[in-house]
Short mmCIF file of C-alpha atoms in Angstrom, two decimals:
data_model
loop_
_atom_site.label_atom_id
_atom_site.label_comp_id
_atom_site.label_asym_id
_atom_site.label_seq_id
_atom_site.Cartn_x
_atom_site.Cartn_y
_atom_site.Cartn_z
CA MET U 1 -2.22 9.70 -8.16
CA LYS U 2 -5.51 10.94 -6.71
CA ALA U 3 -5.84 14.31 -4.74
CA HIS U 4 -6.90 14.85 -1.87
CA VAL U 5 -7.21 17.09 0.87
CA GLY U 6 -6.10 15.34 4.03
CA LEU U 7 -8.82 15.11 7.04
CA SER U 8 -8.62 16.82 10.16
CA TRP U 9 -6.56 14.83 12.64
CA ARG U 10 -4.74 14.19 15.67
CA LEU U 11 -1.32 13.07 15.61
CA PRO U 12 -0.42 9.99 18.74
CA VAL U 13 1.71 11.01 21.68
CA SER U 14 3.64 7.46 21.06
CA ARG U 15 4.43 5.05 17.58
CA ARG U 16 6.70 2.69 17.70
CA LEU U 17 5.02 0.17 14.97
CA VAL U 18 3.57 0.78 11.30
CA ILE U 19 1.87 -2.14 9.16
CA PHE U 20 1.74 -1.53 5.75
CA ASP U 21 -0.15 -3.22 2.96
CA ALA U 22 2.39 -4.58 0.13
CA ASP U 23 -0.03 -3.92 -3.41
CA GLY U 24 -1.02 -0.39 -3.51
CA THR U 25 0.77 1.06 -0.89
CA LEU U 26 4.40 -0.45 -0.78
CA VAL U 27 4.78 -1.52 -4.21
CA ASP U 28 3.26 -0.53 -7.44
CA THR U 29 1.55 -4.37 -9.02
CA VAL U 30 -1.09 -3.97 -10.47
CA GLU U 31 -0.35 -4.19 -14.20
CA ASP U 32 1.86 -7.11 -13.61
CA VAL U 33 -0.77 -8.32 -11.26
CA ALA U 34 -3.40 -7.70 -13.91
CA GLU U 35 -1.64 -9.84 -16.71
CA CYS U 36 -1.13 -13.18 -15.18
CA PHE U 37 -5.09 -12.88 -13.61
CA ASN U 38 -5.96 -12.19 -17.32
CA GLN U 39 -4.16 -14.56 -18.65
CA ALA U 40 -5.57 -17.42 -15.64
CA LEU U 41 -8.22 -16.37 -17.02
CA VAL U 42 -8.03 -17.14 -20.62
CA ALA U 43 -6.47 -19.99 -19.41
CA ALA U 44 -9.88 -21.88 -18.15
CA GLY U 45 -11.63 -20.32 -20.74
CA TYR U 46 -13.33 -17.67 -19.74
CA PRO U 47 -12.43 -13.37 -21.58
CA SER U 48 -10.42 -11.20 -20.01
CA SER U 49 -11.06 -8.79 -17.48
CA THR U 50 -9.61 -4.93 -18.15
CA LEU U 51 -6.75 -3.35 -16.31
CA GLU U 52 -9.60 -1.20 -13.96
CA GLY U 53 -11.71 -4.10 -13.94
CA VAL U 54 -8.47 -6.37 -11.58
CA ALA U 55 -7.36 -2.84 -10.13
CA ALA U 56 -11.04 -2.53 -8.79
CA GLN U 57 -10.95 -6.10 -6.39
CA LEU U 58 -7.12 -5.93 -5.31
CA GLY U 59 -6.70 -6.42 -2.13
CA LYS U 60 -8.80 -9.03 -0.99
CA PRO U 61 -8.35 -13.11 -0.44
CA LEU U 62 -7.40 -14.29 -4.13
CA GLU U 63 -10.55 -16.34 -4.69
CA GLU U 64 -12.90 -13.13 -4.05
CA ILE U 65 -10.72 -11.30 -6.62
CA VAL U 66 -11.58 -14.19 -9.21
CA ARG U 67 -15.14 -13.39 -8.04
CA GLY U 68 -15.10 -10.42 -9.16
CA ILE U 69 -13.18 -10.71 -12.21
CA LEU U 70 -15.42 -13.67 -13.87
CA PRO U 71 -18.25 -13.38 -15.84
CA PRO U 72 -21.45 -12.90 -13.76
CA SER U 73 -22.64 -16.16 -14.95
CA ALA U 74 -19.79 -18.13 -13.85
CA ARG U 75 -19.21 -16.33 -10.57
CA GLY U 76 -20.79 -18.72 -8.08
CA GLU U 77 -19.48 -21.83 -9.77
CA ASP U 78 -16.76 -22.79 -7.62
CA ALA U 79 -15.12 -25.01 -9.85
CA ALA U 80 -14.22 -22.06 -11.65
CA VAL U 81 -12.91 -19.96 -9.09
CA ALA U 82 -10.75 -22.95 -7.90
CA ALA U 83 -9.42 -23.37 -11.74
CA VAL U 84 -8.78 -19.37 -12.14
CA SER U 85 -7.28 -19.48 -9.05
CA LYS U 86 -4.83 -22.42 -9.36
CA ALA U 87 -4.00 -20.29 -12.81
CA TYR U 88 -3.12 -17.96 -11.11
CA ARG U 89 -1.11 -19.27 -9.04
CA GLN U 90 1.19 -20.51 -11.79
CA ALA U 91 1.24 -17.06 -14.29
CA TYR U 92 2.30 -15.61 -11.17
CA ALA U 93 4.98 -17.36 -9.81
CA ALA U 94 6.66 -17.86 -13.60
CA SER U 95 5.76 -14.43 -14.63
CA PRO U 96 9.10 -11.98 -14.72
CA LYS U 97 6.92 -9.11 -12.83
CA SER U 98 8.93 -6.22 -15.12
CA ARG U 99 6.33 -3.60 -13.86
CA THR U 100 6.06 -4.02 -10.12
CA ARG U 101 8.28 -1.44 -8.44
CA PRO U 102 8.37 0.25 -5.33
CA TYR U 103 6.44 3.88 -5.61
CA PRO U 104 8.55 6.61 -5.28
CA GLY U 105 10.02 7.93 -2.36
CA VAL U 106 8.93 4.79 -0.72
CA SER U 107 11.78 2.85 -0.39
CA GLU U 108 13.55 6.41 1.24
CA ALA U 109 10.19 7.09 3.62
CA LEU U 110 10.78 3.27 4.90
CA ARG U 111 14.34 3.90 5.70
CA LYS U 112 13.68 7.33 7.76
CA LEU U 113 11.46 5.52 9.64
CA VAL U 114 13.49 3.25 10.76
CA ASP U 115 16.41 5.68 11.20
CA SER U 116 14.32 7.50 13.48
CA GLY U 117 13.20 4.24 15.86
CA MET U 118 10.23 2.73 14.19
CA ARG U 119 9.21 -0.51 13.71
CA ILE U 120 8.34 -1.50 10.32
CA ALA U 121 6.28 -4.37 8.84
CA VAL U 122 4.07 -5.56 6.34
CA ASN U 123 0.50 -7.32 6.58
CA SER U 124 -1.02 -8.74 2.96
CA ASN U 125 -3.46 -10.91 1.21
CA LYS U 126 -0.41 -12.89 -0.43
CA PRO U 127 0.56 -16.17 0.08
CA HIS U 128 3.48 -15.62 2.36
CA ASP U 129 6.42 -17.03 0.94
CA ASN U 130 5.56 -14.56 -2.62
CA LEU U 131 5.28 -11.71 -0.28
CA VAL U 132 9.25 -12.14 1.74
CA ARG U 133 10.20 -12.72 -1.99
CA LEU U 134 8.46 -9.30 -2.95
CA MET U 135 9.55 -7.66 0.14
CA ASP U 136 13.40 -8.98 0.03
CA GLY U 137 13.36 -7.95 -3.80
CA PHE U 138 12.86 -4.26 -3.24
CA PHE U 139 13.46 -3.88 0.56
CA GLY U 140 15.82 -6.38 1.23
CA ASP U 141 18.25 -3.80 3.42
CA LEU U 142 15.38 -2.92 5.82
CA PRO U 143 14.55 -4.83 8.99
CA LEU U 144 10.87 -5.41 7.90
CA LEU U 145 9.06 -7.89 10.04
CA VAL U 146 6.38 -9.38 7.24
CA CYS U 147 3.22 -11.71 7.76
CA GLY U 148 1.29 -12.89 4.80
CA TYR U 149 -1.69 -15.55 3.89
CA GLY U 150 -0.52 -18.48 5.47
CA ASN U 151 2.92 -17.24 7.61
CA VAL U 152 2.99 -19.52 10.61
CA GLY U 153 0.18 -21.32 10.05
CA ILE U 154 -2.25 -18.16 9.82
CA LYS U 155 -4.97 -18.99 7.71
CA SER U 156 -7.47 -16.36 7.83
CA ALA U 157 -6.90 -13.69 5.05
CA LYS U 158 -7.47 -9.71 5.78
CA PRO U 159 -9.57 -7.95 7.29
CA ASP U 160 -9.36 -10.84 9.77
CA PRO U 161 -6.83 -8.91 11.75
CA GLU U 162 -5.08 -12.07 13.07
CA GLY U 163 -2.19 -11.37 10.74
CA ALA U 164 -1.79 -7.51 12.28
CA ARG U 165 -2.13 -8.97 16.01
CA TRP U 166 0.92 -11.17 15.29
CA LEU U 167 3.00 -8.35 14.02
CA MET U 168 2.76 -6.31 16.64
CA ALA U 169 3.08 -9.60 19.52
CA GLU U 170 6.56 -9.84 17.17
CA ALA U 171 7.38 -6.32 17.44
CA LYS U 172 6.29 -6.41 21.16
CA VAL U 173 4.22 -3.36 20.39
CA PRO U 174 0.74 -2.54 21.82
CA PRO U 175 -2.35 -1.20 19.54
CA ALA U 176 -2.07 2.02 21.01
CA GLU U 177 1.35 2.33 19.46
CA THR U 178 0.11 0.60 16.41
CA LEU U 179 -0.77 2.44 12.92
CA TYR U 180 -1.81 0.32 9.93
CA VAL U 181 -1.37 1.93 6.53
CA GLY U 182 -3.10 1.11 3.24
CA ASP U 183 -5.02 1.64 0.39
CA THR U 184 -8.21 -0.13 0.06
CA HIS U 185 -11.72 -0.34 2.60
CA ILE U 186 -9.73 -4.07 3.39
CA ASP U 187 -6.94 -2.34 4.77
CA VAL U 188 -8.88 0.14 6.67
CA ASP U 189 -11.59 -2.51 8.07
CA THR U 190 -7.94 -4.49 9.16
CA ALA U 191 -6.70 -1.53 10.67
CA SER U 192 -10.32 -1.47 12.28
CA ASN U 193 -10.23 -4.85 13.43
CA ALA U 194 -7.03 -5.11 15.13
CA GLY U 195 -8.30 -1.75 17.11
CA VAL U 196 -5.02 0.22 15.33
CA SER U 197 -5.04 3.82 14.01
CA CYS U 198 -5.50 3.78 10.11
CA VAL U 199 -3.71 5.97 7.25
CA VAL U 200 -4.48 5.77 3.78
CA VAL U 201 -2.45 6.33 0.64
CA ALA U 202 -3.89 8.10 -2.17
CA TRP U 203 -1.74 6.40 -4.66
CA GLY U 204 -3.22 2.98 -4.21
CA GLN U 205 -6.70 2.20 -5.51
CA GLY U 206 -8.83 4.03 -3.16
CA THR U 207 -11.80 5.81 -3.90
CA ASP U 208 -13.21 9.52 -2.88
CA GLU U 209 -16.13 7.40 -1.28
CA LEU U 210 -13.26 5.23 0.76
CA TYR U 211 -11.25 8.73 1.67
CA ARG U 212 -14.28 10.04 3.57
CA ASP U 213 -14.87 6.50 5.82
CA PRO U 214 -14.81 8.35 9.27
CA ARG U 215 -12.27 5.14 10.12
CA ILE U 216 -9.34 6.74 9.04
CA GLU U 217 -6.98 9.38 10.63
CA ARG U 218 -5.69 10.94 7.80
CA VAL U 219 -4.71 10.48 3.28
CA VAL U 220 -2.00 10.79 2.42
CA THR U 221 -0.66 12.12 -1.01
CA ASP U 222 2.57 11.70 -0.85
CA THR U 223 5.66 10.67 1.10
CA ASP U 224 6.78 13.35 3.38
CA GLU U 225 2.63 13.64 4.16
CA LEU U 226 3.53 9.52 4.95
CA ILE U 227 6.64 9.83 7.67
CA ALA U 228 4.76 13.00 9.53
CA ALA U 229 1.85 10.95 9.55
CA CYS U 230 3.60 8.30 11.37
CA GLY U 231 4.72 10.69 14.09
CA ARG U 232 8.35 10.95 12.47
#
């Protein structure tokens, strides 16, 4: 986990909804995801990437991730992006995801937020059905609102705020009473576009440059700090 001293921040008067990113925020998926992307690259005839190379692209829409990990000579080829994207979907669907797990303390933190009366939700660029299965597998006992790519006709991916706005509408909570929690610049951009405050966790794929973004209310290094940042 990256050590970081939180920025100065001011707790709002009232929060009733926290929207979480999934990968890199609630769940550590990077090793399984990187393996599936490398299987897809090789299946399409391209060299594999590194764990760090894949991790640096995570949080983006699938096709953007693929462009980022393809060899430079192939990044402008739509056919190459389509082939690797298709192969990745197949590899991820077939993967046992044996190394995917919640980050330490996350399950307990979510339960504490729910018990305090907070609504919790998840907004991800994962296909909606995949996201629902992942969340049910780890947090199925919690009343999570979930919105992935393609949910109820949503065709835009983060940082477009469409998914976050749908979750706020479902929870009947306005932006002023909503917090967005993520780990990458995609999440910070999403929160900004949705008009909500943003907290970033330091155990995901963030960077020191990201942590200096003035739009971030606070960077948290453990789940106790996360609960406090949520106002609970």
